[in-house]
CSV table of N, CA and C in Angstrom, one decimal:
chain,number,residue,atom,x,y,z
A,18,MET,N,-4.3,-24.5,-38.3
A,18,MET,CA,-3.4,-24.0,-38.3
A,18,MET,C,-4.0,-22.0,-38.9
A,19,PHE,N,-2.9,-21.5,-38.0
A,19,PHE,CA,-3.7,-20.3,-38.1
A,19,PHE,C,-2.1,-19.8,-38.5
A,20,SER,N,-1.5,-18.7,-39.6
A,20,SER,CA,-0.9,-18.2,-39.7
A,20,SER,C,-0.8,-16.5,-38.9
A,21,PHE,N,-0.3,-16.9,-37.4
A,21,PHE,CA,-0.6,-15.7,-36.6
A,21,PHE,C,1.2,-14.6,-36.8
A,22,ALA,N,2.3,-15.7,-37.1
A,22,ALA,CA,3.6,-14.8,-36.8
A,22,ALA,C,2.8,-14.2,-38.6
A,23,LYS,N,2.3,-14.6,-39.2
A,23,LYS,CA,2.9,-13.5,-40.6
A,23,LYS,C,1.2,-12.9,-40.6
A,24,LEU,N,0.7,-13.3,-40.0
A,24,LEU,CA,-0.9,-11.8,-39.8
A,24,LEU,C,-0.3,-10.8,-38.6
A,25,ARG,N,0.2,-9.9,-38.2
A,25,ARG,CA,0.7,-9.6,-38.0
A,25,ARG,C,-0.2,-7.6,-37.5
A,26,ARG,N,-0.5,-7.1,-36.4
A,26,ARG,CA,-2.0,-6.8,-36.1
A,26,ARG,C,-3.4,-8.0,-35.2
A,27,LEU,N,-2.6,-8.8,-35.6
A,27,LEU,CA,-4.4,-9.8,-35.5
A,27,LEU,C,-3.9,-10.3,-34.1
A,28,ASP,N,-4.8,-10.5,-33.2
A,28,ASP,CA,-4.7,-10.4,-31.3
A,28,ASP,C,-4.6,-12.2,-32.4
A,29,ILE,N,-3.9,-13.3,-31.1
A,29,ILE,CA,-4.3,-14.7,-32.3
A,29,ILE,C,-5.2,-15.8,-31.3
A,30,THR,N,-5.5,-14.9,-30.5
A,30,THR,CA,-7.1,-15.3,-30.0
A,30,THR,C,-8.6,-15.5,-30.7
A,31,LEU,N,-9.5,-17.0,-30.9
A,31,LEU,CA,-9.8,-17.2,-31.8
A,31,LEU,C,-10.8,-16.8,-31.6
A,32,GLY,N,-11.4,-16.7,-32.8
A,32,GLY,CA,-12.7,-16.0,-32.5
A,32,GLY,C,-14.0,-16.3,-34.8
A,33,PRO,N,-14.8,-16.3,-35.0
A,33,PRO,CA,-15.7,-16.8,-36.3
A,33,PRO,C,-15.3,-15.5,-36.6
A,34,GLU,N,-14.3,-14.4,-37.2
A,34,GLU,CA,-13.6,-13.6,-38.1
A,34,GLU,C,-12.9,-14.5,-38.7
A,35,MET,N,-11.7,-15.2,-37.9
A,35,MET,CA,-10.6,-16.3,-38.6
A,35,MET,C,-10.7,-17.2,-39.0
A,36,LYS,N,-10.1,-17.2,-39.9
A,36,LYS,CA,-10.1,-18.4,-40.9
A,36,LYS,C,-8.9,-19.4,-41.5
A,37,SER,N,-9.1,-20.2,-41.1
A,37,SER,CA,-8.3,-21.2,-41.1
A,37,SER,C,-6.8,-20.9,-42.5
A,38,THR,N,-5.6,-21.4,-42.3
A,38,THR,CA,-4.4,-21.0,-42.9
A,38,THR,C,-4.4,-22.2,-43.0
A,39,GLY,N,-4.2,-23.6,-42.8
A,39,GLY,CA,-3.9,-24.8,-43.1
A,39,GLY,C,-4.5,-25.3,-42.3
A,40,GLU,N,-4.1,-26.9,-41.9
A,40,GLU,CA,-5.1,-28.1,-40.7
A,40,GLU,C,-4.0,-28.5,-41.0
A,41,VAL,N,-4.0,-29.0,-39.1
A,41,VAL,CA,-2.7,-30.3,-38.7
A,41,VAL,C,-4.1,-31.1,-38.3
A,42,MET,N,-3.7,-32.3,-37.6
A,42,MET,CA,-4.5,-32.6,-36.6
A,42,MET,C,-3.2,-33.7,-35.8
A,43,GLY,N,-3.6,-33.9,-34.7
A,43,GLY,CA,-3.0,-35.4,-33.5
A,43,GLY,C,-4.0,-36.0,-33.5
A,44,LYS,N,-3.7,-36.8,-33.4
A,44,LYS,CA,-4.0,-38.9,-33.3
A,44,LYS,C,-3.4,-39.6,-32.8
A,45,ASP,N,-4.5,-39.8,-31.6
A,45,ASP,CA,-3.8,-40.7,-30.3
A,45,ASP,C,-4.7,-41.4,-29.4
A,46,THR,N,-4.6,-41.8,-27.9
A,46,THR,CA,-5.5,-43.0,-27.5
A,46,THR,C,-6.1,-42.1,-26.0
A,47,THR,N,-5.2,-40.4,-26.2
A,47,THR,CA,-6.4,-39.7,-25.2
A,47,THR,C,-6.4,-38.0,-26.1
A,48,LEU,N,-7.6,-37.7,-25.6
A,48,LEU,CA,-7.7,-36.5,-25.6
A,48,LEU,C,-6.1,-35.5,-25.9
A,49,GLU,N,-5.9,-35.3,-24.5
A,49,GLU,CA,-5.0,-34.8,-24.1
A,49,GLU,C,-3.7,-35.1,-25.5
A,50,LYS,N,-2.8,-36.0,-24.8
A,50,LYS,CA,-1.9,-36.6,-26.3
A,50,LYS,C,-2.5,-35.8,-27.8
A,51,ALA,N,-4.2,-36.6,-27.8
A,51,ALA,CA,-3.6,-35.7,-29.8
A,51,ALA,C,-3.5,-33.6,-29.5
A,52,LEU,N,-3.6,-33.6,-28.4
A,52,LEU,CA,-4.2,-32.6,-28.7
A,52,LEU,C,-2.6,-31.7,-28.6
A,53,TYR,N,-1.8,-32.7,-28.1
A,53,TYR,CA,-0.2,-32.2,-27.4
A,53,TYR,C,0.7,-31.8,-29.6
A,54,LYS,N,0.1,-33.0,-29.6
A,54,LYS,CA,0.4,-33.6,-31.0
A,54,LYS,C,-0.4,-32.8,-32.3
A,55,GLY,N,-1.4,-31.7,-32.3
A,55,GLY,CA,-1.9,-31.4,-34.0
A,55,GLY,C,-1.0,-29.6,-33.1
A,56,LEU,N,-0.8,-29.9,-31.7
A,56,LEU,CA,-0.5,-28.5,-31.4
A,56,LEU,C,2.0,-28.0,-31.4
A,57,VAL,N,1.8,-29.3,-31.0
A,57,VAL,CA,3.8,-29.8,-31.7
A,57,VAL,C,3.5,-29.6,-33.1
A,58,ALA,N,2.1,-30.3,-33.9
A,58,ALA,CA,2.4,-30.0,-35.5
A,58,ALA,C,1.6,-28.9,-36.4
A,59,ALA,N,1.8,-28.3,-35.8
A,59,ALA,CA,1.6,-26.5,-36.0
A,59,ALA,C,2.2,-25.6,-35.2
A,60,GLY,N,3.4,-26.1,-35.0
A,60,GLY,CA,4.5,-25.1,-34.9
A,60,GLY,C,4.7,-25.3,-33.2
A,61,MET,N,4.0,-25.3,-32.7
A,61,MET,CA,4.5,-25.0,-31.3
A,61,MET,C,5.1,-25.8,-30.8
A,62,ASN,N,5.5,-25.4,-29.6
A,62,ASN,CA,6.9,-26.3,-29.8
A,62,ASN,C,7.3,-26.4,-27.2
A,63,ILE,N,6.9,-26.9,-26.6
A,63,ILE,CA,6.2,-27.4,-26.1
A,63,ILE,C,7.8,-27.9,-25.6
A,64,LYS,N,7.6,-27.8,-24.2
A,64,LYS,CA,8.9,-28.3,-23.5
A,64,LYS,C,8.2,-28.2,-21.7
A,65,ASP,N,9.3,-29.0,-21.5
A,65,ASP,CA,9.0,-29.3,-20.4
A,65,ASP,C,9.4,-29.4,-19.1
A,66,HIS,N,10.3,-28.1,-19.5
A,66,HIS,CA,10.9,-27.7,-18.2
A,66,HIS,C,11.4,-26.5,-18.2
A,67,GLY,N,11.2,-25.5,-17.6
A,67,GLY,CA,11.8,-24.4,-18.0
A,67,GLY,C,10.6,-23.1,-16.8
A,68,SER,N,10.1,-22.5,-17.6
A,68,SER,CA,9.2,-21.1,-16.7
A,68,SER,C,7.8,-21.1,-17.9
A,69,VAL,N,6.7,-20.8,-16.6
A,69,VAL,CA,6.4,-20.4,-17.0
A,69,VAL,C,5.7,-19.5,-16.8
A,70,LEU,N,5.2,-17.9,-17.2
A,70,LEU,CA,4.7,-17.0,-16.9
A,70,LEU,C,2.9,-17.0,-17.6
A,71,LEU,N,2.7,-16.8,-15.7
A,71,LEU,CA,0.9,-16.9,-16.1
A,71,LEU,C,0.2,-15.1,-15.5
A,72,THR,N,-0.5,-14.8,-16.8
A,72,THR,CA,-0.8,-13.4,-16.1
A,72,THR,C,-2.6,-13.9,-16.7
A,73,VAL,N,-2.5,-14.4,-16.0
A,73,VAL,CA,-4.5,-14.3,-16.0
A,73,VAL,C,-5.9,-13.9,-15.8
A,74,ALA,N,-6.8,-14.0,-16.3
A,74,ALA,CA,-8.4,-12.7,-14.8
A,74,ALA,C,-8.6,-13.2,-14.0
A,75,ASP,N,-8.7,-11.8,-13.4
A,75,ASP,CA,-9.0,-11.9,-12.0
A,75,ASP,C,-10.6,-13.5,-11.8
A,76,LYS,N,-11.4,-13.6,-12.7
A,76,LYS,CA,-12.0,-14.8,-12.6
A,76,LYS,C,-11.1,-16.3,-12.7
A,77,ASP,N,-10.1,-16.4,-12.8
A,77,ASP,CA,-9.7,-17.3,-13.6
A,77,ASP,C,-8.4,-17.8,-13.3
A,78,LYS,N,-7.7,-17.1,-11.7
A,78,LYS,CA,-7.0,-16.8,-10.6
A,78,LYS,C,-7.6,-18.6,-10.0
A,79,GLU,N,-8.3,-18.6,-9.1
A,79,GLU,CA,-8.5,-19.6,-8.8
A,79,GLU,C,-8.1,-21.1,-8.9
A,80,GLU,N,-8.5,-20.6,-9.6
A,80,GLU,CA,-8.0,-22.5,-10.9
A,80,GLU,C,-6.4,-21.6,-11.3
A,81,ALA,N,-5.5,-21.0,-11.4
A,81,ALA,CA,-4.5,-21.3,-12.1
A,81,ALA,C,-3.7,-20.9,-10.8
A,82,VAL,N,-4.1,-21.5,-9.2
A,82,VAL,CA,-3.1,-21.6,-8.5
A,82,VAL,C,-3.6,-23.4,-8.6
A,83,LEU,N,-4.2,-24.0,-9.0
A,83,LEU,CA,-4.3,-25.6,-8.8
A,83,LEU,C,-2.8,-25.5,-10.1
A,84,LEU,N,-3.4,-25.5,-11.0
A,84,LEU,CA,-2.3,-25.5,-12.7
A,84,LEU,C,-0.8,-24.7,-12.0
A,85,ALA,N,-0.5,-24.0,-10.7
A,85,ALA,CA,0.8,-23.4,-10.4
A,85,ALA,C,1.1,-24.8,-10.4
A,86,LYS,N,0.9,-25.1,-8.4
A,86,LYS,CA,1.0,-26.0,-8.1
A,86,LYS,C,2.3,-27.6,-8.8
A,87,ARG,N,0.7,-27.4,-9.3
A,87,ARG,CA,1.2,-28.8,-10.7
A,87,ARG,C,2.3,-28.9,-11.5
A,88,PHE,N,2.6,-27.2,-12.1
A,88,PHE,CA,3.9,-27.1,-12.9
A,88,PHE,C,4.9,-26.9,-12.2
A,89,VAL,N,4.6,-26.9,-10.7
A,89,VAL,CA,6.0,-26.6,-8.9
A,89,VAL,C,6.4,-27.8,-9.3
A,90,ASN,N,5.3,-28.5,-9.4
A,90,ASN,CA,5.5,-30.2,-9.0
A,90,ASN,C,6.7,-30.6,-9.4
A,91,ILE,N,6.7,-30.1,-11.2
A,91,ILE,CA,6.8,-31.0,-12.2
A,91,ILE,C,8.4,-30.0,-12.5
A,92,GLY,N,9.1,-29.2,-11.3
A,92,GLY,CA,10.3,-28.5,-11.9
A,92,GLY,C,10.4,-27.5,-13.0
A,93,TYR,N,9.0,-27.1,-12.8
A,93,TYR,CA,9.0,-24.7,-13.9
A,93,TYR,C,9.5,-24.8,-12.5
A,94,ARG,N,9.6,-23.4,-13.1
A,94,ARG,CA,9.8,-22.0,-12.4
A,94,ARG,C,8.5,-21.7,-12.2
A,95,ILE,N,7.7,-20.5,-11.5
A,95,ILE,CA,6.8,-20.1,-11.6
A,95,ILE,C,7.1,-18.7,-12.3
A,96,MET,N,6.5,-17.5,-13.0
A,96,MET,CA,6.3,-15.9,-13.1
A,96,MET,C,5.5,-15.3,-13.2
A,97,ALA,N,4.9,-14.5,-12.4
A,97,ALA,CA,3.8,-13.8,-12.9
A,97,ALA,C,3.7,-12.6,-12.3
A,98,THR,N,2.2,-11.5,-13.2
A,98,THR,CA,2.2,-10.2,-13.2
A,98,THR,C,1.6,-10.1,-11.5
A,99,LYS,N,1.7,-9.1,-11.1
A,99,LYS,CA,1.5,-8.5,-9.3
A,99,LYS,C,0.0,-9.1,-9.4
A,100,GLY,N,-0.7,-9.5,-9.7
A,100,GLY,CA,-2.5,-9.8,-9.4
A,100,GLY,C,-1.9,-11.0,-9.2
A,101,THR,N,-1.1,-11.9,-10.5
A,101,THR,CA,-1.4,-13.0,-10.2
A,101,THR,C,-0.7,-14.1,-9.3
A,102,ALA,N,0.4,-13.2,-9.3
A,102,ALA,CA,1.7,-12.6,-8.2
A,102,ALA,C,1.0,-12.7,-6.3
A,103,GLU,N,0.7,-12.3,-6.6
A,103,GLU,CA,0.2,-11.9,-5.0
A,103,GLU,C,-1.2,-13.4,-4.6
A,104,VAL,N,-2.0,-13.8,-5.9
A,104,VAL,CA,-2.8,-15.4,-5.2
A,104,VAL,C,-2.1,-16.5,-5.6
A,105,LEU,N,-0.4,-16.3,-6.2
A,105,LEU,CA,0.3,-17.7,-6.0
A,105,LEU,C,0.9,-17.6,-4.5
A,106,GLN,N,1.4,-16.4,-3.9
A,106,GLN,CA,1.9,-16.3,-2.6
A,106,GLN,C,1.2,-16.6,-1.8
A,107,GLU,N,0.5,-16.4,-2.2
A,107,GLU,CA,-1.2,-16.7,-0.8
A,107,GLU,C,-1.7,-17.4,-0.8
A,108,ALA,N,-1.1,-18.6,-1.6
A,108,ALA,CA,-0.8,-20.5,-1.9
A,108,ALA,C,0.0,-20.5,-1.5
A,109,GLU,N,1.0,-20.4,-1.5
A,109,GLU,CA,2.3,-20.3,-0.7
A,109,GLU,C,3.0,-21.5,-2.2
A,110,ILE,N,3.3,-20.5,-3.5
A,110,ILE,CA,3.9,-21.3,-4.4
A,110,ILE,C,4.3,-20.3,-4.4
A,111,ALA,N,5.6,-20.3,-4.8
A,111,ALA,CA,7.5,-19.9,-5.5
A,111,ALA,C,6.9,-19.4,-6.6
A,112,VAL,N,7.4,-17.7,-6.0
A,112,VAL,CA,6.5,-17.5,-7.8
A,112,VAL,C,7.8,-16.2,-8.0
A,113,GLU,N,7.9,-15.3,-8.9
A,113,GLU,CA,9.0,-14.6,-9.5
A,113,GLU,C,8.1,-13.1,-9.9
A,114,GLU,N,7.6,-12.8,-9.6
A,114,GLU,CA,6.8,-11.2,-9.6
A,114,GLU,C,7.7,-10.4,-10.9
A,115,VAL,N,6.7,-10.1,-12.1
A,115,VAL,CA,7.7,-9.0,-13.5
A,115,VAL,C,6.4,-8.6,-13.7
A,116,ASP,N,7.4,-7.4,-13.6
A,116,ASP,CA,6.7,-6.4,-14.2
A,116,ASP,C,5.5,-6.4,-15.4
A,117,LYS,N,4.6,-5.1,-15.3
A,117,LYS,CA,3.7,-5.4,-16.3
A,117,LYS,C,4.0,-4.7,-17.1
A,118,ILE,N,3.4,-4.7,-18.5
A,118,ILE,CA,4.1,-3.3,-19.3
A,118,ILE,C,3.7,-1.7,-19.2
A,119,GLY,N,4.3,-1.4,-19.4
A,119,GLY,CA,3.9,-0.2,-19.0
A,119,GLY,C,4.9,0.7,-17.5
A,120,SER,N,5.7,-0.7,-17.2
A,120,SER,CA,6.3,0.3,-16.4
A,120,SER,C,7.8,0.1,-15.5
A,121,LYS,N,9.2,0.4,-14.9
A,121,LYS,CA,10.0,1.3,-15.4
A,121,LYS,C,11.2,0.0,-15.6
A,122,GLY,N,12.0,-0.4,-16.2
A,122,GLY,CA,12.7,-1.4,-15.6
A,122,GLY,C,11.7,-1.9,-16.6
A,123,PRO,N,12.7,-3.8,-16.3
A,123,PRO,CA,12.2,-5.0,-17.4
A,123,PRO,C,10.7,-5.3,-17.0
A,124,THR,N,10.5,-6.0,-18.0
A,124,THR,CA,8.9,-6.5,-17.9
A,124,THR,C,8.8,-6.9,-18.5
A,125,LEU,N,7.6,-7.6,-19.0
A,125,LEU,CA,7.4,-9.2,-18.7
A,125,LEU,C,7.6,-9.0,-20.3
A,126,LEU,N,7.3,-8.3,-21.3
A,126,LEU,CA,7.4,-7.5,-22.3
A,126,LEU,C,9.1,-8.0,-22.8
A,127,ASN,N,9.8,-8.2,-22.1
A,127,ASN,CA,11.9,-8.2,-21.5
A,127,ASN,C,11.5,-10.0,-21.2
A,128,VAL,N,11.2,-10.2,-20.7
A,128,VAL,CA,10.3,-11.6,-20.1
A,128,VAL,C,10.9,-13.0,-21.8
A,129,ILE,N,10.0,-12.0,-22.1
A,129,ILE,CA,9.1,-13.0,-23.1
A,129,ILE,C,10.3,-12.8,-24.7
A,130,GLN,N,10.9,-11.7,-24.3
A,130,GLN,CA,11.6,-11.7,-25.7
A,130,GLN,C,13.0,-11.7,-25.7
A,131,ASP,N,13.8,-12.2,-24.0
A,131,ASP,CA,15.3,-13.0,-23.6
A,131,ASP,C,14.7,-14.3,-23.5
A,132,GLY,N,13.4,-14.9,-24.0
A,132,GLY,CA,13.7,-16.3,-23.9
A,132,GLY,C,13.6,-16.9,-22.7
A,133,GLN,N,13.3,-16.3,-21.8
A,133,GLN,CA,14.1,-16.0,-19.7
A,133,GLN,C,11.9,-16.7,-19.8
A,134,THR,N,10.9,-17.4,-20.2
A,134,THR,CA,10.2,-17.9,-20.3
A,134,THR,C,10.0,-19.1,-21.5
A,135,GLN,N,9.2,-20.5,-21.1
A,135,GLN,CA,9.0,-21.0,-22.2
A,135,GLN,C,7.4,-21.2,-22.6
A,136,LEU,N,6.6,-21.1,-21.3
A,136,LEU,CA,5.8,-21.1,-22.0
A,136,LEU,C,4.8,-19.5,-21.3
A,137,ILE,N,3.7,-19.4,-22.3
A,137,ILE,CA,2.8,-18.3,-21.3
A,137,ILE,C,1.5,-18.3,-20.7
A,138,ILE,N,0.6,-18.1,-20.3
A,138,ILE,CA,-1.0,-18.6,-20.2
A,138,ILE,C,-1.1,-17.3,-19.8
A,139,ASN,N,-2.4,-17.2,-20.1
A,139,ASN,CA,-1.9,-15.3,-20.6
A,139,ASN,C,-4.2,-15.5,-20.8
A,140,THR,N,-4.4,-15.7,-19.4
A,140,THR,CA,-6.6,-15.2,-20.3
A,140,THR,C,-7.2,-14.1,-20.7
A,141,LEU,N,-8.1,-13.6,-21.0
A,141,LEU,CA,-8.7,-12.7,-21.8
A,141,LEU,C,-9.2,-12.1,-20.7
A,142,THR,N,-8.9,-10.4,-20.3
A,142,THR,CA,-10.0,-10.1,-19.7
A,142,THR,C,-10.9,-9.4,-20.4
A,143,LYS,N,-10.7,-8.0,-20.5
A,143,LYS,CA,-11.8,-7.2,-21.2
A,143,LYS,C,-11.3,-7.1,-23.3
A,144,GLY,N,-12.9,-7.3,-23.9
A,144,GLY,CA,-12.8,-6.5,-25.4
A,144,GLY,C,-10.9,-7.5,-26.3
A,145,LYS,N,-10.8,-7.2,-27.8
A,145,LYS,CA,-9.1,-7.4,-27.8
A,145,LYS,C,-9.5,-6.5,-28.9
A,146,GLN,N,-9.1,-5.5,-27.9
A,146,GLN,CA,-8.4,-4.3,-28.9
A,146,GLN,C,-6.4,-4.4,-28.3
A,147,PRO,N,-5.8,-4.3,-29.7
A,147,PRO,CA,-4.6,-3.6,-30.2
A,147,PRO,C,-3.9,-2.8,-28.4
A,148,ALA,N,-4.5,-2.5,-28.3
A,148,ALA,CA,-3.9,-1.6,-27.1
A,148,ALA,C,-4.0,-2.3,-25.9
A,149,ARG,N,-4.8,-2.9,-25.7
A,149,ARG,CA,-4.7,-3.7,-24.1
A,149,ARG,C,-3.2,-4.8,-24.3
A,150,ASP,N,-3.0,-4.7,-23.3
A,150,ASP,CA,-1.7,-6.1,-22.5
A,150,ASP,C,-1.6,-6.5,-23.3
A,151,GLY,N,-3.1,-7.3,-22.9
A,151,GLY,CA,-2.7,-8.8,-23.1
A,151,GLY,C,-2.7,-9.0,-24.6
A,152,PHE,N,-3.5,-8.2,-25.2
A,152,PHE,CA,-3.2,-8.2,-26.7
A,152,PHE,C,-1.3,-8.3,-27.1
A,153,ARG,N,-0.8,-7.0,-27.1
A,153,ARG,CA,0.9,-6.7,-26.4
A,153,ARG,C,1.5,-8.0,-26.2
A,154,ILE,N,0.4,-9.3,-24.7
A,154,ILE,CA,1.6,-10.1,-25.2
A,154,ILE,C,1.2,-10.9,-25.8
A,155,ARG,N,0.3,-11.6,-26.0
A,155,ARG,CA,-0.1,-12.7,-26.8
A,155,ARG,C,1.7,-12.8,-27.9
A,156,ARG,N,1.0,-10.8,-29.1
A,156,ARG,CA,1.3,-10.9,-30.1
A,156,ARG,C,3.0,-11.4,-30.1
A,157,GLU,N,3.3,-10.7,-28.6
A,157,GLU,CA,5.7,-10.9,-28.5
A,157,GLU,C,5.0,-12.0,-29.0
A,158,ALA,N,4.8,-13.0,-28.0
A,158,ALA,CA,4.9,-14.4,-27.6
A,158,ALA,C,5.1,-15.2,-29.1
A,159,VAL,N,4.1,-15.0,-29.8
A,159,VAL,CA,3.9,-15.2,-31.3
A,159,VAL,C,5.5,-15.0,-32.1
A,160,GLU,N,5.0,-13.7,-31.8
A,160,GLU,CA,7.2,-13.5,-33.0
A,160,GLU,C,8.4,-13.2,-31.9
A,161,ASN,N,7.9,-14.6,-30.8
A,161,ASN,CA,9.0,-14.6,-30.8
A,161,ASN,C,9.3,-16.3,-30.5
A,162,GLY,N,8.0,-16.9,-30.7
A,162,GLY,CA,8.6,-18.4,-30.9
A,162,GLY,C,7.7,-19.4,-29.4
A,163,ILE,N,7.1,-18.3,-28.7
A,163,ILE,CA,6.6,-19.2,-27.0
A,163,ILE,C,5.2,-19.7,-27.0
A,164,PRO,N,4.9,-20.5,-26.6
A,164,PRO,CA,3.5,-21.1,-27.6
A,164,PRO,C,3.0,-20.4,-25.8
A,165,CYS,N,1.4,-19.5,-26.1
A,165,CYS,CA,0.9,-18.6,-25.2
A,165,CYS,C,-1.4,-19.5,-25.2
A,166,LEU,N,-0.8,-20.4,-24.3
A,166,LEU,CA,-2.3,-20.6,-24.2
A,166,LEU,C,-3.6,-19.3,-23.6
A,167,THR,N,-3.9,-19.6,-24.0
A,167,THR,CA,-5.4,-18.0,-23.7
A,167,THR,C,-6.7,-19.1,-23.2
A,168,SER,N,-6.7,-20.2,-22.5
A,168,SER,CA,-7.7,-21.0,-22.2
A,168,SER,C,-6.9,-22.1,-21.2
A,169,LEU,N,-7.9,-22.7,-20.1
A,169,LEU,CA,-6.6,-22.8,-18.9
A,169,LEU,C,-7.1,-24.0,-18.8
A,170,ASP,N,-8.1,-24.7,-19.9
A,170,ASP,CA,-9.1,-26.0,-20.1
A,170,ASP,C,-8.1,-26.8,-21.3
A,171,THR,N,-6.6,-25.8,-21.5
A,171,THR,CA,-6.1,-26.0,-23.0
A,171,THR,C,-4.7,-26.0,-21.8
A,172,ALA,N,-4.6,-25.8,-20.8
A,172,ALA,CA,-3.6,-24.7,-19.7
A,172,ALA,C,-3.2,-26.5,-19.7
A,173,GLU,N,-4.6,-27.5,-18.8
A,173,GLU,CA,-4.6,-28.3,-17.9
A,173,GLU,C,-4.2,-29.3,-19.2
A,174,ALA,N,-5.2,-29.2,-20.3
A,174,ALA,CA,-4.4,-30.7,-21.6
A,174,ALA,C,-3.2,-30.9,-21.4
A,175,ILE,N,-2.4,-29.5,-21.8
A,175,ILE,CA,-1.4,-29.8,-22.6
A,175,ILE,C,0.1,-30.3,-20.3
A,176,LEU,N,-0.8,-29.4,-19.8
A,176,LEU,CA,-0.3,-29.6,-18.3
A,176,LEU,C,0.4,-31.6,-18.1
A,177,GLN,N,-0.8,-32.2,-18.5
A,177,GLN,CA,-1.4,-33.4,-18.3
A,177,GLN,C,-0.5,-34.1,-18.6
A,178,VAL,N,-0.6,-33.5,-20.7
A,178,VAL,CA,0.7,-34.3,-21.2
A,178,VAL,C,2.1,-34.4,-20.3
A,179,ILE,N,2.5,-32.9,-20.2
A,179,ILE,CA,4.0,-33.2,-19.7
A,179,ILE,C,4.2,-33.5,-18.2
A,180,GLU,N,3.0,-33.8,-18.2
A,180,GLU,CA,2.8,-34.8,-16.3
A,180,GLU,C,3.4,-35.5,-16.6
A,181,SER,N,2.8,-36.6,-18.1
A,181,SER,CA,3.0,-37.7,-18.2
A,181,SER,C,4.1,-38.1,-18.2
A,182,MET,N,4.9,-37.4,-19.2
A,182,MET,CA,6.6,-37.2,-19.1
A,182,MET,C,7.6,-37.3,-18.6
A,183,THR,N,7.0,-36.3,-17.5
A,183,THR,CA,8.3,-36.4,-16.8
A,183,THR,C,7.6,-36.5,-15.1
A,184,PHE,N,8.5,-36.2,-14.2
A,184,PHE,CA,8.7,-37.0,-12.7
A,184,PHE,C,8.1,-36.0,-12.2
A,185,SER,N,7.8,-36.1,-10.7
A,185,SER,CA,7.5,-35.0,-10.1
A,185,SER,C,7.8,-34.8,-9.2
A,186,SER,N,7.6,-34.4,-9.2
A,186,SER,CA,8.6,-34.1,-7.2
A,186,SER,C,7.7,-33.6,-5.7
A,187,GLU,N,7.0,-34.0,-5.2
A,187,GLU,CA,6.7,-33.4,-3.6
A,187,GLU,C,6.8,-33.7,-2.7
A,188,ALA,N,6.7,-33.4,-1.9
A,188,ALA,CA,7.3,-32.8,-0.1
A,188,ALA,C,6.3,-33.9,0.4
A,189,LEU,N,6.5,-35.1,1.3
A,189,LEU,CA,6.2,-36.0,1.6
A,189,LEU,C,6.3,-36.0,3.1
A,190,PRO,N,4.9,-36.0,3.6
A,190,PRO,CA,5.5,-35.6,5.7
A,190,PRO,C,6.5,-36.1,6.0
A,191,LEU,N,6.8,-36.4,7.0
A,191,LEU,CA,8.2,-37.0,7.7
A,191,LEU,C,7.5,-38.5,8.9
A,192,PRO,N,7.8,-39.5,8.4
A,192,PRO,CA,7.5,-40.6,9.2
A,192,PRO,C,7.7,-39.9,10.8
A,193,VAL,N,6.5,-40.7,11.5
A,193,VAL,CA,6.1,-40.4,12.1
A,193,VAL,C,7.5,-42.1,13.8
A,194,LYS,N,8.0,-41.0,14.6
A,194,LYS,CA,8.9,-41.8,15.0
A,194,LYS,C,8.3,-42.8,16.2
A,195,ARG,N,7.9,-43.9,16.2
A,195,ARG,CA,7.4,-44.5,17.5
A,195,ARG,C,7.9,-44.9,18.6
A,196,ASN,N,8.4,-45.2,19.8
A,196,ASN,CA,8.8,-46.0,21.1
A,196,ASN,C,7.9,-46.9,20.8
A,197,VAL,N,9.5,-48.4,19.8
A,197,VAL,CA,9.3,-50.0,20.1
A,197,VAL,C,9.6,-50.0,21.2
A,198,VAL,N,8.7,-51.3,22.1
A,198,VAL,CA,9.1,-51.9,23.2
A,198,VAL,C,9.5,-53.3,23.0
A,199,THR,N,10.8,-53.8,22.4
A,199,THR,CA,11.3,-54.8,23.1
A,199,THR,C,11.1,-56.3,24.0
A,200,GLN,N,11.1,-57.1,23.6
A,200,GLN,CA,11.5,-58.7,25.4
A,200,GLN,C,12.2,-59.2,24.7
């Protein structure tokens, strides 16, 4: 467990220079459930509904499409920055585009501050310089108590747990009408 809320101006991504300030453990019959328990014990509030904000690196966009579809199937609303939103729209996923930091009007920082998202998935692009947008997104998430995942593997595991706790909804194909001849 890392006290990111107490350690201002530090990125929440883990590196070899980080030192633990406490420990939590999640124990269960599956990795996903144990991970969920560990994250909850560390203070994360993982909700089974709401919206997820996606802003992912180009290398992760294809995999993010699969995760976004699954989030939609369990009732989550999808929000994304322009590049990610375009990829999701091409995959026919309903997505609300959110302006990047520095744009005129409300930006994704406002979305985070206003509590309009319950989960953020933000994969790393370049370096860990504080001036980069990803750093600001992750810091804003921590300071507003919103879980922020920087790995699609972790997002996948959390999604599996949420799926096991909720009902999913997918459109089923309409039945084919057949002419039945009776005698």
